[in-house]
Amino acid sequence: MNRADPSAPLIDRFQRRITYLRVSVTDRCDFRCVYCMSDAMTFLPRQELLSLEEIDRLATAFVSRGVRKLRLTGGEPLVRRNIMWLIRSLSRHIGNGLDELTLTTNGSQLERYATALADCGIKRINVSLDTLDAAKFRAITRYGDFAQVMRGIEAASRAGLKIKINTVALRDVNEDEIPELIEWSHGRGFDITLIETMPLGDIDGDRTDQYLPLSLIRTRLNQRFTLDGLDYRSGGPARYVTVAETGGRLGFITPLTHNFCESCNRVRVTCTGILYMCLGQDDAADLRAPMRASASDELLHAAIDEAIARKPKGHDFVIGRGEKPSISRHMSMTGG
Ligand code: SAM
Ligand code: SF4
């Protein structure tokens, strides 16, 4: 095996530089959103999970290889025990290799953690919210408490965190509410991004029942709002516009209908230390074994190099009636 250079940038076969890492810190969640997991979801045995120290070590290895943005996700990242220890520890990289440490959360624990997150140098967070109707919120999330999430969002806002709302567009469920969600978000100074459902993991229903193409929503929104195209791109699948009437920013994530792979700068690690080079492909590399095999990071860096060299050119999603999900793992494994 070639000796890996622990400070060499990660560049794949297609000359894409990997600068963005998403880490799922747990597969567990206090919600069971209908599009994400089944009500009877079984979670991994705890001993399978990377320890917080291992997550820290792994993320640190990526930062030394040029990763500039780190997003913690899950499952619900803020339900992992001692999560603030990890966040505090990782915050040492901010301004020291890392431009941004952030997280994606369902908001249920934000009331408790917002101030601590801001104190760690976190500037922005994504909060998932699919409806403003408390009963519908409970139906979508199965266990979520809308008022608690609202208090969490307020606490985060008060703590000075910039908030981006993520809304999954669901046919017949929240499609009529989307203009209201945009006005609500922009009225509070939040960005909002609409997401198409992705065929990841077995759920209880049929995904074609939930699938709502964002092209259709965009056509409808154009009748109500003036959407001004923005050049702004995050290097990911999102495209952004400014809504003239509100002055706020609106994103569209359309992994099924648009190709964004040519500029993909990201990879994902699951809570068990499996590195996925592409959200839409099954190819993966185990980073837990090389990490546990040696106290030095040499094997870990070699495994990262090997994996990045295999990053595929693009993804391969399909959604068809009655078909099994094209990717069998759940979104809560890789965190989206
Ligand atoms: N629990 C946190 C949350 O909900 O924000 C973080 C993890 S969650 C898996 C990350 C994002 O993925 C959420 O915005 C969620 O709405 C989205 N998501 C989950 N399953 C999805 C699916 N099948 N298609 C599209 N988005 C999905
Ligand atoms: Fe939990 Fe997030 Fe999945 Fe909802 S989308 S079940 S909050 S991991």
mmCIF file of C-alpha atoms and ligand atoms in Angstrom:
data_model
loop_
_atom_site.group_PDB
_atom_site.id
_atom_site.type_symbol
_atom_site.label_atom_id
_atom_site.label_comp_id
_atom_site.label_asym_id
_atom_site.label_seq_id
_atom_site.Cartn_x
_atom_site.Cartn_y
_atom_site.Cartn_z
ATOM 1 C CA MET A 1 0.000 0.000 0.000
ATOM 2 C CA ASN A 2 1.235 3.492 -0.815
ATOM 3 C CA ARG A 3 1.916 5.709 2.150
ATOM 4 C CA ALA A 4 -0.913 8.206 2.377
ATOM 5 C CA ASP A 5 -0.020 11.855 2.815
ATOM 6 C CA PRO A 6 -2.105 13.044 5.783
ATOM 7 C CA SER A 7 -2.229 16.585 4.451
ATOM 8 C CA ALA A 8 -2.810 15.938 0.727
ATOM 9 C CA PRO A 9 -6.063 17.372 -0.630
ATOM 10 C CA LEU A 10 -8.746 14.902 -1.638
ATOM 11 C CA ILE A 11 -9.241 15.073 -5.399
ATOM 12 C CA ASP A 12 -11.129 12.365 -7.256
ATOM 13 C CA ARG A 13 -10.738 10.931 -10.778
ATOM 14 C CA PHE A 14 -12.974 13.651 -12.184
ATOM 15 C CA GLN A 15 -10.892 16.416 -10.618
ATOM 16 C CA ARG A 16 -13.539 17.182 -8.041
ATOM 17 C CA ARG A 17 -12.050 18.394 -4.792
ATOM 18 C CA ILE A 18 -13.751 17.013 -1.699
ATOM 19 C CA THR A 19 -14.285 19.887 0.703
ATOM 20 C CA TYR A 20 -17.568 18.985 2.385
ATOM 21 C CA LEU A 21 -18.147 16.121 4.804
ATOM 22 C CA ARG A 22 -21.448 15.122 6.330
ATOM 23 C CA VAL A 23 -21.292 12.888 9.352
ATOM 24 C CA SER A 24 -24.258 11.025 10.740
ATOM 25 C CA VAL A 25 -23.647 10.871 14.487
ATOM 26 C CA THR A 26 -26.531 8.495 15.245
ATOM 27 C CA ASP A 27 -29.191 6.579 13.341
ATOM 28 C CA ARG A 28 -31.616 7.172 16.223
ATOM 29 C CA CYS A 29 -34.331 9.747 16.143
ATOM 30 C CA ASP A 30 -37.148 10.946 18.360
ATOM 31 C CA PHE A 31 -39.369 11.321 15.259
ATOM 32 C CA ARG A 32 -40.318 8.777 12.592
ATOM 33 C CA CYS A 33 -41.110 10.977 9.599
ATOM 34 C CA VAL A 34 -43.260 9.044 7.156
ATOM 35 C CA TYR A 35 -40.933 9.586 4.174
ATOM 36 C CA CYS A 36 -37.783 8.797 6.171
ATOM 37 C CA MET A 37 -38.419 5.674 8.206
ATOM 38 C CA SER A 38 -41.013 3.138 9.122
ATOM 39 C CA ASP A 39 -42.796 3.389 12.466
ATOM 40 C CA ALA A 40 -41.219 0.057 13.375
ATOM 41 C CA MET A 41 -37.707 1.166 12.420
ATOM 42 C CA THR A 42 -35.049 -0.911 14.172
ATOM 43 C CA PHE A 43 -31.972 1.003 15.201
ATOM 44 C CA LEU A 44 -28.433 -0.287 15.295
ATOM 45 C CA PRO A 45 -27.052 -1.846 18.473
ATOM 46 C CA ARG A 46 -25.145 0.865 20.330
ATOM 47 C CA GLN A 47 -21.816 -0.949 20.125
ATOM 48 C CA GLU A 48 -21.939 -0.657 16.323
ATOM 49 C CA LEU A 49 -21.768 3.134 16.514
ATOM 50 C CA LEU A 50 -18.553 5.074 16.364
ATOM 51 C CA SER A 51 -17.731 6.569 19.725
ATOM 52 C CA LEU A 52 -17.731 10.360 19.920
ATOM 53 C CA GLU A 53 -13.916 10.215 20.150
ATOM 54 C CA GLU A 54 -13.825 8.161 16.939
ATOM 55 C CA ILE A 55 -16.106 10.608 15.137
ATOM 56 C CA ASP A 56 -13.811 13.400 16.275
ATOM 57 C CA ARG A 57 -10.756 11.530 15.005
ATOM 58 C CA LEU A 58 -12.360 10.729 11.693
ATOM 59 C CA ALA A 59 -13.630 14.250 11.045
ATOM 60 C CA THR A 60 -10.253 15.651 12.059
ATOM 61 C CA ALA A 61 -8.556 13.390 9.489
ATOM 62 C CA PHE A 62 -10.855 14.800 6.803
ATOM 63 C CA VAL A 63 -10.178 18.373 7.894
ATOM 64 C CA SER A 64 -6.448 17.710 7.551
ATOM 65 C CA ARG A 65 -7.197 16.570 3.973
ATOM 66 C CA GLY A 66 -8.875 19.813 2.979
ATOM 67 C CA VAL A 67 -12.468 19.439 4.138
ATOM 68 C CA ARG A 68 -13.682 22.983 4.913
ATOM 69 C CA LYS A 69 -17.290 22.339 5.792
ATOM 70 C CA LEU A 70 -18.527 19.763 8.250
ATOM 71 C CA ARG A 71 -22.187 18.993 8.797
ATOM 72 C CA LEU A 72 -23.423 16.802 11.635
ATOM 73 C CA THR A 73 -26.644 15.018 10.952
ATOM 74 C CA GLY A 74 -28.387 11.730 11.684
ATOM 75 C CA GLY A 75 -30.936 10.397 12.698
ATOM 76 C CA GLU A 76 -31.344 13.316 15.035
ATOM 77 C CA PRO A 77 -27.863 14.586 15.923
ATOM 78 C CA LEU A 78 -29.019 16.374 19.073
ATOM 79 C CA VAL A 79 -30.409 13.186 20.658
ATOM 80 C CA ARG A 80 -26.949 11.564 20.752
ATOM 81 C CA ARG A 81 -25.738 11.538 24.351
ATOM 82 C CA ASN A 82 -22.931 14.048 25.044
ATOM 83 C CA ILE A 83 -23.261 15.515 21.567
ATOM 84 C CA MET A 84 -22.087 18.878 22.891
ATOM 85 C CA TRP A 85 -18.748 17.303 23.826
ATOM 86 C CA LEU A 86 -18.221 16.387 20.161
ATOM 87 C CA ILE A 87 -19.376 19.748 18.855
ATOM 88 C CA ARG A 88 -17.156 21.611 21.301
ATOM 89 C CA SER A 89 -14.206 19.442 20.376
ATOM 90 C CA LEU A 90 -14.723 19.828 16.609
ATOM 91 C CA SER A 91 -15.123 23.572 16.996
ATOM 92 C CA ARG A 92 -11.332 23.794 17.534
ATOM 93 C CA HIS A 93 -10.980 23.420 13.755
ATOM 94 C CA ILE A 94 -13.137 26.456 12.944
ATOM 95 C CA GLY A 95 -10.864 29.075 11.374
ATOM 96 C CA ASN A 96 -8.111 26.500 11.467
ATOM 97 C CA GLY A 97 -8.829 24.525 8.309
ATOM 98 C CA LEU A 98 -12.571 24.463 8.748
ATOM 99 C CA ASP A 99 -14.725 27.327 7.429
ATOM 100 C CA GLU A 100 -17.932 26.006 8.857
ATOM 101 C CA LEU A 101 -19.266 23.550 11.401
ATOM 102 C CA THR A 102 -23.000 23.100 11.138
ATOM 103 C CA LEU A 103 -25.821 20.651 11.666
ATOM 104 C CA THR A 104 -29.174 19.512 10.349
ATOM 105 C CA THR A 105 -31.783 18.973 13.038
ATOM 106 C CA ASN A 106 -35.466 18.356 13.486
ATOM 107 C CA GLY A 107 -35.466 21.133 16.087
ATOM 108 C CA SER A 108 -36.836 19.091 18.986
ATOM 109 C CA GLN A 109 -33.785 19.709 21.226
ATOM 110 C CA LEU A 110 -32.902 23.212 20.074
ATOM 111 C CA GLU A 111 -34.492 24.968 23.002
ATOM 112 C CA ARG A 112 -31.994 23.177 25.207
ATOM 113 C CA TYR A 113 -28.893 23.508 23.020
ATOM 114 C CA ALA A 114 -29.211 26.698 20.952
ATOM 115 C CA THR A 115 -27.025 28.882 23.172
ATOM 116 C CA ALA A 116 -24.355 26.203 23.577
ATOM 117 C CA LEU A 117 -24.246 25.701 19.805
ATOM 118 C CA ALA A 118 -23.771 29.414 19.209
ATOM 119 C CA ASP A 119 -21.068 29.475 21.899
ATOM 120 C CA CYS A 120 -19.200 26.774 19.938
ATOM 121 C CA GLY A 121 -18.932 29.027 16.911
ATOM 122 C CA ILE A 122 -21.806 27.488 14.967
ATOM 123 C CA LYS A 123 -23.254 30.229 12.803
ATOM 124 C CA ARG A 124 -25.944 28.485 10.785
ATOM 125 C CA ILE A 125 -28.150 25.432 11.151
ATOM 126 C CA ASN A 126 -30.708 23.654 9.010
ATOM 127 C CA VAL A 127 -34.023 22.858 10.644
ATOM 128 C CA SER A 128 -36.434 20.454 8.984
ATOM 129 C CA LEU A 129 -40.044 21.597 8.992
ATOM 130 C CA ASP A 130 -42.674 20.339 6.577
ATOM 131 C CA THR A 131 -45.793 22.070 7.869
ATOM 132 C CA LEU A 132 -47.048 24.860 10.127
ATOM 133 C CA ASP A 133 -50.113 22.885 11.171
ATOM 134 C CA ALA A 134 -49.595 21.161 14.529
ATOM 135 C CA ALA A 135 -51.865 18.192 13.746
ATOM 136 C CA LYS A 136 -50.277 17.664 10.352
ATOM 137 C CA PHE A 137 -46.861 17.979 11.949
ATOM 138 C CA ARG A 138 -47.714 15.141 14.296
ATOM 139 C CA ALA A 139 -49.038 13.057 11.385
ATOM 140 C CA ILE A 140 -45.888 13.564 9.284
ATOM 141 C CA THR A 141 -43.370 13.081 12.094
ATOM 142 C CA ARG A 142 -45.530 10.522 13.977
ATOM 143 C CA TYR A 143 -44.091 11.648 17.368
ATOM 144 C CA GLY A 144 -43.053 15.269 16.932
ATOM 145 C CA ASP A 145 -44.385 18.099 19.106
ATOM 146 C CA PHE A 146 -44.900 21.162 16.946
ATOM 147 C CA ALA A 147 -44.886 23.657 19.840
ATOM 148 C CA GLN A 148 -41.585 22.252 21.098
ATOM 149 C CA VAL A 149 -40.004 22.662 17.668
ATOM 150 C CA MET A 150 -41.324 26.214 17.418
ATOM 151 C CA ARG A 151 -39.762 27.023 20.785
ATOM 152 C CA GLY A 152 -36.521 25.470 19.546
ATOM 153 C CA ILE A 153 -36.501 27.575 16.391
ATOM 154 C CA GLU A 154 -37.172 30.723 18.433
ATOM 155 C CA ALA A 155 -34.357 29.862 20.833
ATOM 156 C CA ALA A 156 -31.954 29.310 17.939
ATOM 157 C CA SER A 157 -32.953 32.579 16.366
ATOM 158 C CA ARG A 158 -32.506 34.430 19.676
ATOM 159 C CA ALA A 159 -29.077 32.847 20.089
ATOM 160 C CA GLY A 160 -28.089 34.446 16.785
ATOM 161 C CA LEU A 161 -27.974 31.270 14.691
ATOM 162 C CA LYS A 162 -28.913 31.732 11.048
ATOM 163 C CA ILE A 163 -31.613 29.262 10.141
ATOM 164 C CA LYS A 164 -32.421 27.484 6.908
ATOM 165 C CA ILE A 165 -35.701 25.619 6.883
ATOM 166 C CA ASN A 166 -35.726 22.340 4.935
ATOM 167 C CA THR A 167 -39.133 21.282 3.684
ATOM 168 C CA VAL A 168 -39.784 17.991 1.931
ATOM 169 C CA ALA A 169 -42.501 18.537 -0.682
ATOM 170 C CA LEU A 170 -45.144 15.847 -0.211
ATOM 171 C CA ARG A 171 -47.989 15.292 -2.597
ATOM 172 C CA ASP A 172 -51.436 15.903 -1.051
ATOM 173 C CA VAL A 173 -49.806 16.507 2.338
ATOM 174 C CA ASN A 174 -48.137 19.916 2.379
ATOM 175 C CA GLU A 175 -48.193 21.023 -1.243
ATOM 176 C CA ASP A 176 -50.855 23.692 -0.605
ATOM 177 C CA GLU A 177 -48.899 25.064 2.329
ATOM 178 C CA ILE A 178 -45.686 25.787 0.497
ATOM 179 C CA PRO A 179 -46.344 29.488 -0.225
ATOM 180 C CA GLU A 180 -47.249 29.969 3.444
ATOM 181 C CA LEU A 181 -44.079 28.168 4.568
ATOM 182 C CA ILE A 182 -42.034 30.459 2.314
ATOM 183 C CA GLU A 183 -43.687 33.588 3.704
ATOM 184 C CA TRP A 184 -43.361 32.332 7.272
ATOM 185 C CA SER A 185 -39.646 31.566 6.836
ATOM 186 C CA HIS A 186 -38.757 34.750 5.006
ATOM 187 C CA GLY A 187 -40.802 36.812 7.462
ATOM 188 C CA ARG A 188 -38.446 35.590 10.193
ATOM 189 C CA GLY A 189 -35.276 36.070 8.181
ATOM 190 C CA PHE A 190 -34.816 32.352 7.459
ATOM 191 C CA ASP A 191 -33.879 30.824 4.111
ATOM 192 C CA ILE A 192 -36.008 27.904 2.990
ATOM 193 C CA THR A 193 -35.169 24.981 0.736
ATOM 194 C CA LEU A 194 -37.694 22.621 -0.787
ATOM 195 C CA ILE A 195 -36.620 18.995 -1.212
ATOM 196 C CA GLU A 196 -38.014 16.265 -3.426
ATOM 197 C CA THR A 197 -38.515 12.874 -1.801
ATOM 198 C CA MET A 198 -35.671 10.509 -2.534
ATOM 199 C CA PRO A 199 -36.022 6.738 -2.819
ATOM 200 C CA LEU A 200 -33.864 5.828 0.172
ATOM 201 C CA GLY A 201 -34.717 2.962 2.506
ATOM 202 C CA ASP A 202 -37.882 0.987 3.108
ATOM 203 C CA ILE A 203 -40.773 2.984 4.558
ATOM 204 C CA ASP A 204 -44.328 1.857 5.303
ATOM 205 C CA GLY A 205 -46.002 3.290 2.199
ATOM 206 C CA ASP A 206 -45.342 3.672 -1.515
ATOM 207 C CA ARG A 207 -43.087 6.588 -2.393
ATOM 208 C CA THR A 208 -44.767 7.358 -5.668
ATOM 209 C CA ASP A 209 -47.728 8.459 -3.504
ATOM 210 C CA GLN A 210 -45.525 11.109 -1.876
ATOM 211 C CA TYR A 211 -43.467 12.148 -4.853
ATOM 212 C CA LEU A 212 -44.114 15.688 -6.002
ATOM 213 C CA PRO A 213 -41.822 17.101 -8.661
ATOM 214 C CA LEU A 214 -40.434 20.481 -7.684
ATOM 215 C CA SER A 215 -40.733 21.606 -11.307
ATOM 216 C CA LEU A 216 -44.493 21.573 -10.747
ATOM 217 C CA ILE A 217 -44.216 23.532 -7.488
ATOM 218 C CA ARG A 218 -41.962 26.043 -9.157
ATOM 219 C CA THR A 219 -44.509 26.588 -11.915
ATOM 220 C CA ARG A 220 -47.200 27.195 -9.290
ATOM 221 C CA LEU A 221 -44.968 29.509 -7.253
ATOM 222 C CA ASN A 222 -44.225 31.527 -10.369
ATOM 223 C CA GLN A 223 -47.910 32.428 -10.539
ATOM 224 C CA ARG A 224 -47.841 33.858 -7.041
ATOM 225 C CA PHE A 225 -44.301 35.167 -6.595
ATOM 226 C CA THR A 226 -41.567 36.706 -8.696
ATOM 227 C CA LEU A 227 -38.661 34.286 -8.509
ATOM 228 C CA ASP A 228 -35.368 35.858 -9.481
ATOM 229 C CA GLY A 229 -32.642 33.411 -10.390
ATOM 230 C CA LEU A 230 -29.480 33.616 -8.313
ATOM 231 C CA ASP A 231 -26.104 32.350 -9.337
ATOM 232 C CA TYR A 232 -25.488 31.227 -5.813
ATOM 233 C CA ARG A 233 -24.729 27.511 -5.591
ATOM 234 C CA SER A 234 -23.468 25.585 -2.621
ATOM 235 C CA GLY A 235 -21.624 22.948 -4.687
ATOM 236 C CA GLY A 236 -24.488 20.592 -3.986
ATOM 237 C CA PRO A 237 -27.821 19.777 -5.563
ATOM 238 C CA ALA A 238 -29.535 23.001 -4.477
ATOM 239 C CA ARG A 239 -30.449 25.828 -6.831
ATOM 240 C CA TYR A 240 -31.497 29.144 -5.339
ATOM 241 C CA VAL A 241 -33.780 32.011 -6.269
ATOM 242 C CA THR A 242 -34.741 35.209 -4.494
ATOM 243 C CA VAL A 243 -38.436 35.793 -3.924
ATOM 244 C CA ALA A 244 -38.956 39.443 -4.894
ATOM 245 C CA GLU A 245 -42.042 39.878 -2.691
ATOM 246 C CA THR A 246 -40.309 38.694 0.490
ATOM 247 C CA GLY A 247 -36.667 39.429 -0.305
ATOM 248 C CA GLY A 248 -35.805 35.951 1.013
ATOM 249 C CA ARG A 249 -33.875 33.103 -0.487
ATOM 250 C CA LEU A 250 -35.585 29.946 -1.700
ATOM 251 C CA GLY A 251 -33.725 26.778 -2.678
ATOM 252 C CA PHE A 252 -34.785 23.743 -4.657
ATOM 253 C CA ILE A 253 -33.150 20.367 -4.169
ATOM 254 C CA THR A 254 -34.129 18.137 -7.037
ATOM 255 C CA PRO A 255 -31.885 15.094 -6.987
ATOM 256 C CA LEU A 256 -34.249 13.092 -9.181
ATOM 257 C CA THR A 257 -34.847 15.562 -11.960
ATOM 258 C CA HIS A 258 -31.587 17.451 -12.261
ATOM 259 C CA ASN A 259 -28.002 16.536 -12.587
ATOM 260 C CA PHE A 260 -25.661 18.141 -10.125
ATOM 261 C CA CYS A 261 -23.016 15.473 -9.935
ATOM 262 C CA GLU A 262 -20.383 17.219 -12.021
ATOM 263 C CA SER A 263 -19.782 19.743 -9.256
ATOM 264 C CA CYS A 264 -20.206 17.368 -6.324
ATOM 265 C CA ASN A 265 -17.743 18.253 -3.575
ATOM 266 C CA ARG A 266 -19.132 16.095 -0.774
ATOM 267 C CA VAL A 267 -18.941 12.702 0.843
ATOM 268 C CA ARG A 268 -20.835 11.184 3.759
ATOM 269 C CA VAL A 269 -19.935 9.020 6.717
ATOM 270 C CA THR A 270 -22.520 6.948 8.550
ATOM 271 C CA CYS A 271 -22.686 6.588 12.321
ATOM 272 C CA THR A 272 -20.867 3.247 11.980
ATOM 273 C CA GLY A 273 -17.983 4.769 10.045
ATOM 274 C CA ILE A 274 -18.969 3.738 6.524
ATOM 275 C CA LEU A 275 -17.932 6.300 3.927
ATOM 276 C CA TYR A 276 -20.369 6.795 1.057
ATOM 277 C CA MET A 277 -18.846 8.587 -1.868
ATOM 278 C CA CYS A 278 -22.255 9.263 -3.464
ATOM 279 C CA LEU A 279 -25.715 9.574 -1.887
ATOM 280 C CA GLY A 280 -27.220 7.748 -4.863
ATOM 281 C CA GLN A 281 -24.841 4.781 -5.095
ATOM 282 C CA ASP A 282 -24.224 1.794 -2.852
ATOM 283 C CA ASP A 283 -20.436 1.736 -3.141
ATOM 284 C CA ALA A 284 -18.896 2.435 0.264
ATOM 285 C CA ALA A 285 -15.741 2.060 2.310
ATOM 286 C CA ASP A 286 -15.373 1.023 5.916
ATOM 287 C CA LEU A 287 -13.315 3.557 7.861
ATOM 288 C CA ARG A 288 -14.031 2.099 11.281
ATOM 289 C CA ALA A 289 -11.826 -0.987 10.797
ATOM 290 C CA PRO A 290 -8.694 0.924 9.727
ATOM 291 C CA MET A 291 -9.285 3.397 12.540
ATOM 292 C CA ARG A 292 -9.634 0.664 15.165
ATOM 293 C CA ALA A 293 -6.703 -1.332 13.742
ATOM 294 C CA SER A 294 -4.119 1.247 14.734
ATOM 295 C CA ALA A 295 -3.694 4.217 17.013
ATOM 296 C CA SER A 296 -1.947 6.093 14.210
ATOM 297 C CA ASP A 297 -4.024 7.497 11.346
ATOM 298 C CA GLU A 298 -1.947 6.002 8.565
ATOM 299 C CA LEU A 299 -4.367 3.178 7.709
ATOM 300 C CA LEU A 300 -7.295 5.574 7.976
ATOM 301 C CA HIS A 301 -5.784 8.005 5.468
ATOM 302 C CA ALA A 302 -4.943 5.149 3.089
ATOM 303 C CA ALA A 303 -8.558 3.908 3.266
ATOM 304 C CA ILE A 304 -9.841 7.440 2.604
ATOM 305 C CA ASP A 305 -7.552 7.768 -0.427
ATOM 306 C CA GLU A 306 -8.682 4.442 -1.847
ATOM 307 C CA ALA A 307 -12.324 5.361 -1.413
ATOM 308 C CA ILE A 308 -12.078 8.840 -2.929
ATOM 309 C CA ALA A 309 -10.361 7.335 -5.965
ATOM 310 C CA ARG A 310 -13.567 5.324 -6.495
ATOM 311 C CA LYS A 311 -16.029 8.233 -6.145
ATOM 312 C CA PRO A 312 -18.482 7.605 -8.993
ATOM 313 C CA LYS A 313 -19.218 10.124 -11.691
ATOM 314 C CA GLY A 314 -22.899 10.364 -10.818
ATOM 315 C CA HIS A 315 -25.913 8.891 -9.102
ATOM 316 C CA ASP A 316 -28.555 6.557 -10.306
ATOM 317 C CA PHE A 317 -31.925 7.208 -8.683
ATOM 318 C CA VAL A 318 -35.209 5.822 -9.935
ATOM 319 C CA ILE A 319 -38.690 6.096 -8.466
ATOM 320 C CA GLY A 320 -41.288 3.698 -9.811
ATOM 321 C CA ARG A 321 -44.614 2.473 -8.538
ATOM 322 C CA GLY A 322 -44.265 -0.660 -6.437
ATOM 323 C CA GLU A 323 -40.505 -0.731 -6.864
ATOM 324 C CA LYS A 324 -38.167 -1.349 -4.000
ATOM 325 C CA PRO A 325 -36.193 1.748 -3.017
ATOM 326 C CA SER A 326 -33.301 2.123 -5.415
ATOM 327 C CA ILE A 327 -31.000 2.516 -2.428
ATOM 328 C CA SER A 328 -31.823 0.258 0.480
ATOM 329 C CA ARG A 329 -30.214 2.265 3.274
ATOM 330 C CA HIS A 330 -32.286 4.927 5.013
ATOM 331 C CA MET A 331 -31.651 8.632 4.841
ATOM 332 C CA SER A 332 -31.057 8.461 8.596
ATOM 333 C CA MET A 333 -27.948 6.335 7.909
ATOM 334 C CA THR A 334 -26.223 8.952 5.797
ATOM 335 C CA GLY A 335 -28.205 11.957 6.963
ATOM 336 C CA GLY A 336 -29.101 13.312 3.530
HETATM 337 N N1 SAM B 1 -33.218 14.445 11.850
HETATM 338 C C1 SAM B 1 -32.626 15.579 11.216
HETATM 339 C C2 SAM B 1 -33.661 16.331 10.400
HETATM 340 O O1 SAM B 1 -34.745 15.795 10.162
HETATM 341 O O2 SAM B 1 -33.354 17.446 10.004
HETATM 342 C C3 SAM B 1 -31.435 15.255 10.354
HETATM 343 C C4 SAM B 1 -31.490 14.004 9.528
HETATM 344 S S1 SAM B 1 -32.732 13.969 8.261
HETATM 345 C C5 SAM B 1 -32.465 12.376 7.575
HETATM 346 C C6 SAM B 1 -32.051 15.114 7.076
HETATM 347 C C7 SAM B 1 -33.007 15.619 6.032
HETATM 348 O O3 SAM B 1 -33.358 14.571 5.166
HETATM 349 C C8 SAM B 1 -34.296 16.185 6.578
HETATM 350 O O4 SAM B 1 -34.472 17.499 6.066
HETATM 351 C C9 SAM B 1 -35.356 15.261 6.032
HETATM 352 O O5 SAM B 1 -36.548 15.952 5.770
HETATM 353 C C10 SAM B 1 -34.705 14.738 4.789
HETATM 354 N N2 SAM B 1 -35.198 13.431 4.343
HETATM 355 C C11 SAM B 1 -35.355 12.283 5.044
HETATM 356 N N3 SAM B 1 -35.784 11.267 4.262
HETATM 357 C C12 SAM B 1 -35.903 11.785 3.014
HETATM 358 C C13 SAM B 1 -36.306 11.251 1.747
HETATM 359 N N4 SAM B 1 -36.641 9.990 1.604
HETATM 360 N N5 SAM B 1 -36.305 12.108 0.688
HETATM 361 C C14 SAM B 1 -35.925 13.394 0.816
HETATM 362 N N6 SAM B 1 -35.534 13.952 1.959
HETATM 363 C C15 SAM B 1 -35.539 13.171 3.055
HETATM 364 FE FE1 SF4 B 2 -35.841 11.760 12.173
HETATM 365 FE FE2 SF4 B 2 -34.964 13.574 10.484
HETATM 366 FE FE3 SF4 B 2 -35.727 11.153 9.582
HETATM 367 FE FE4 SF4 B 2 -37.559 12.844 10.484
HETATM 368 S S1 SF4 B 2 -36.248 13.157 8.714
HETATM 369 S S2 SF4 B 2 -37.374 10.669 11.027
HETATM 370 S S3 SF4 B 2 -36.503 13.901 12.081
HETATM 371 S S4 SF4 B 2 -34.025 11.558 10.889
#
